[in-house]
Amino acid sequence: MTEEVKPNPSEATTHDAQLAAENMASGEEEVQKVDLDADYEASKAFSVSEVDRKGGGAEAAEAATAPKFKVPEATEMKSSPDTTGNPADYIQMAQEVSPRKDG
């Protein structure tokens, strides 16, 4: 699917583009032809890196994302104290956090 570029000097965004469009419209420069299908097929070669073509992509990704430090195993934590409704339980718990001698 080859298409020919149709230059329009009034739609050019820069002075250089405007001059190029004028030269193409007057015939001084050759009008570019664009082959979308060939460009798409050529772009597929760039969508895969050289590392992936050789099979080292998975190893490189593993090395890049590997943790640098050992992560300790999680320990079982008690989510909340046993709720008995007894105020003395809460007083003792509060004293463990911030002990006061007079209380």
PDB file of C-alpha atoms in Angstrom:
ATOM      1  CA  MET A   1       0.000   0.000   0.000  1.00  0.00           C
ATOM      2  CA  THR A   2       2.198   2.782  -1.320  1.00  0.00           C
ATOM      3  CA  GLU A   3       0.933   6.295  -0.871  1.00  0.00           C
ATOM      4  CA  GLU A   4       2.326   9.535  -2.168  1.00  0.00           C
ATOM      5  CA  VAL A   5       2.836  12.446   0.188  1.00  0.00           C
ATOM      6  CA  LYS A   6       0.736  15.456  -0.788  1.00  0.00           C
ATOM      7  CA  PRO A   7       2.642  18.488   0.501  1.00  0.00           C
ATOM      8  CA  ASN A   8       0.667  21.596   1.398  1.00  0.00           C
ATOM      9  CA  PRO A   9       2.864  24.635   2.178  1.00  0.00           C
ATOM     10  CA  SER A  10       0.069  26.282   4.199  1.00  0.00           C
ATOM     11  CA  GLU A  11      -0.053  23.335   6.630  1.00  0.00           C
ATOM     12  CA  ALA A  12       3.722  23.240   7.273  1.00  0.00           C
ATOM     13  CA  THR A  13       4.694  23.783  10.910  1.00  0.00           C
ATOM     14  CA  THR A  14       8.217  25.138  10.316  1.00  0.00           C
ATOM     15  CA  HIS A  15       9.845  27.334   7.704  1.00  0.00           C
ATOM     16  CA  ASP A  16      11.979  24.409   6.467  1.00  0.00           C
ATOM     17  CA  ALA A  17       8.891  22.257   6.061  1.00  0.00           C
ATOM     18  CA  GLN A  18       7.141  25.038   4.175  1.00  0.00           C
ATOM     19  CA  LEU A  19      10.117  25.414   1.770  1.00  0.00           C
ATOM     20  CA  ALA A  20      10.261  21.637   1.240  1.00  0.00           C
ATOM     21  CA  ALA A  21       6.507  21.520   0.555  1.00  0.00           C
ATOM     22  CA  GLU A  22       6.776  24.397  -1.933  1.00  0.00           C
ATOM     23  CA  ASN A  23       9.704  22.690  -3.699  1.00  0.00           C
ATOM     24  CA  MET A  24       7.760  19.416  -3.912  1.00  0.00           C
ATOM     25  CA  ALA A  25       4.653  21.175  -5.204  1.00  0.00           C
ATOM     26  CA  SER A  26       6.670  23.002  -7.889  1.00  0.00           C
ATOM     27  CA  GLY A  27       8.512  19.826  -8.919  1.00  0.00           C
ATOM     28  CA  GLU A  28      11.979  20.952  -7.784  1.00  0.00           C
ATOM     29  CA  GLU A  29      12.120  18.146  -5.229  1.00  0.00           C
ATOM     30  CA  GLU A  30      10.901  14.603  -5.563  1.00  0.00           C
ATOM     31  CA  VAL A  31       7.689  13.848  -3.672  1.00  0.00           C
ATOM     32  CA  GLN A  32       8.197  11.177  -1.030  1.00  0.00           C
ATOM     33  CA  LYS A  33       6.398   7.859  -1.296  1.00  0.00           C
ATOM     34  CA  VAL A  34       5.320   6.035   1.826  1.00  0.00           C
ATOM     35  CA  ASP A  35       4.814   2.271   1.908  1.00  0.00           C
ATOM     36  CA  LEU A  36       2.906   1.636   5.124  1.00  0.00           C
ATOM     37  CA  ASP A  37       2.942  -2.141   4.834  1.00  0.00           C
ATOM     38  CA  ALA A  38       6.709  -2.291   4.308  1.00  0.00           C
ATOM     39  CA  ASP A  39       7.296   0.168   7.142  1.00  0.00           C
ATOM     40  CA  TYR A  40       5.099  -1.905   9.450  1.00  0.00           C
ATOM     41  CA  GLU A  41       6.968  -5.093   8.576  1.00  0.00           C
ATOM     42  CA  ALA A  42      10.301  -3.325   9.111  1.00  0.00           C
ATOM     43  CA  SER A  43       9.128  -2.011  12.483  1.00  0.00           C
ATOM     44  CA  LYS A  44       8.574  -5.558  13.723  1.00  0.00           C
ATOM     45  CA  ALA A  45      12.346  -6.081  13.672  1.00  0.00           C
ATOM     46  CA  PHE A  46      12.715  -3.274  16.220  1.00  0.00           C
ATOM     47  CA  SER A  47       9.965  -4.494  18.556  1.00  0.00           C
ATOM     48  CA  VAL A  48      12.171  -7.288  19.949  1.00  0.00           C
ATOM     49  CA  SER A  49      15.469  -6.434  21.573  1.00  0.00           C
ATOM     50  CA  GLU A  50      18.749  -8.123  20.749  1.00  0.00           C
ATOM     51  CA  VAL A  51      18.830  -9.641  24.246  1.00  0.00           C
ATOM     52  CA  ASP A  52      15.457 -11.313  23.684  1.00  0.00           C
ATOM     53  CA  ARG A  53      16.518 -12.670  20.304  1.00  0.00           C
ATOM     54  CA  LYS A  54      19.450 -14.446  21.944  1.00  0.00           C
ATOM     55  CA  GLY A  55      17.314 -15.820  24.779  1.00  0.00           C
ATOM     56  CA  GLY A  56      18.904 -13.856  27.602  1.00  0.00           C
ATOM     57  CA  GLY A  57      15.966 -11.526  28.171  1.00  0.00           C
ATOM     58  CA  ALA A  58      14.395 -13.561  30.960  1.00  0.00           C
ATOM     59  CA  GLU A  59      17.692 -13.888  32.805  1.00  0.00           C
ATOM     60  CA  ALA A  60      18.415 -10.152  32.419  1.00  0.00           C
ATOM     61  CA  ALA A  61      14.955  -9.262  33.737  1.00  0.00           C
ATOM     62  CA  GLU A  62      15.398 -11.627  36.697  1.00  0.00           C
ATOM     63  CA  ALA A  63      18.778 -10.108  37.535  1.00  0.00           C
ATOM     64  CA  ALA A  64      17.439  -6.559  37.250  1.00  0.00           C
ATOM     65  CA  THR A  65      14.462  -7.182  39.512  1.00  0.00           C
ATOM     66  CA  ALA A  66      16.090  -9.509  42.038  1.00  0.00           C
ATOM     67  CA  PRO A  67      15.978  -8.226  45.623  1.00  0.00           C
ATOM     68  CA  LYS A  68      19.284  -6.909  46.929  1.00  0.00           C
ATOM     69  CA  PHE A  69      18.624  -7.845  50.545  1.00  0.00           C
ATOM     70  CA  LYS A  70      17.245 -10.921  52.220  1.00  0.00           C
ATOM     71  CA  VAL A  71      13.669 -10.402  53.345  1.00  0.00           C
ATOM     72  CA  PRO A  72      12.848 -12.034  56.684  1.00  0.00           C
ATOM     73  CA  GLU A  73       9.909 -14.359  56.967  1.00  0.00           C
ATOM     74  CA  ALA A  74       6.771 -12.857  58.437  1.00  0.00           C
ATOM     75  CA  THR A  75       5.917 -13.813  61.997  1.00  0.00           C
ATOM     76  CA  GLU A  76       2.434 -14.466  63.281  1.00  0.00           C
ATOM     77  CA  MET A  77       1.111 -11.361  64.987  1.00  0.00           C
ATOM     78  CA  LYS A  78      -1.808 -11.206  67.366  1.00  0.00           C
ATOM     79  CA  SER A  79      -4.309  -8.891  65.721  1.00  0.00           C
ATOM     80  CA  SER A  80      -6.075  -7.626  68.841  1.00  0.00           C
ATOM     81  CA  PRO A  81      -6.208  -8.315  72.567  1.00  0.00           C
ATOM     82  CA  ASP A  82      -8.860 -10.573  73.926  1.00  0.00           C
ATOM     83  CA  THR A  83     -11.860  -8.407  74.626  1.00  0.00           C
ATOM     84  CA  THR A  84     -13.293  -9.350  77.977  1.00  0.00           C
ATOM     85  CA  GLY A  85     -15.014  -6.085  78.871  1.00  0.00           C
ATOM     86  CA  ASN A  86     -13.005  -5.950  82.091  1.00  0.00           C
ATOM     87  CA  PRO A  87     -11.513  -2.437  82.594  1.00  0.00           C
ATOM     88  CA  ALA A  88      -8.618  -3.888  84.619  1.00  0.00           C
ATOM     89  CA  ASP A  89      -7.336  -5.622  81.479  1.00  0.00           C
ATOM     90  CA  TYR A  90      -7.097  -2.287  79.693  1.00  0.00           C
ATOM     91  CA  ILE A  91      -5.439  -0.574  82.641  1.00  0.00           C
ATOM     92  CA  GLN A  92      -2.737  -3.220  82.715  1.00  0.00           C
ATOM     93  CA  MET A  93      -2.271  -2.925  78.952  1.00  0.00           C
ATOM     94  CA  ALA A  94      -1.955   0.857  79.246  1.00  0.00           C
ATOM     95  CA  GLN A  95       0.634   0.487  82.004  1.00  0.00           C
ATOM     96  CA  GLU A  96       2.682  -1.841  79.806  1.00  0.00           C
ATOM     97  CA  VAL A  97       2.797   0.832  77.132  1.00  0.00           C
ATOM     98  CA  SER A  98       3.431   3.820  79.412  1.00  0.00           C
ATOM     99  CA  PRO A  99       4.054   2.756  82.993  1.00  0.00           C
ATOM    100  CA  ARG A 100       3.414   5.365  85.705  1.00  0.00           C
ATOM    101  CA  LYS A 101       4.538   4.862  89.261  1.00  0.00           C
ATOM    102  CA  ASP A 102       1.529   6.558  90.827  1.00  0.00           C
ATOM    103  CA  GLY A 103      -1.187   4.778  88.920  1.00  0.00           C
TER     104      GLY A 103
END
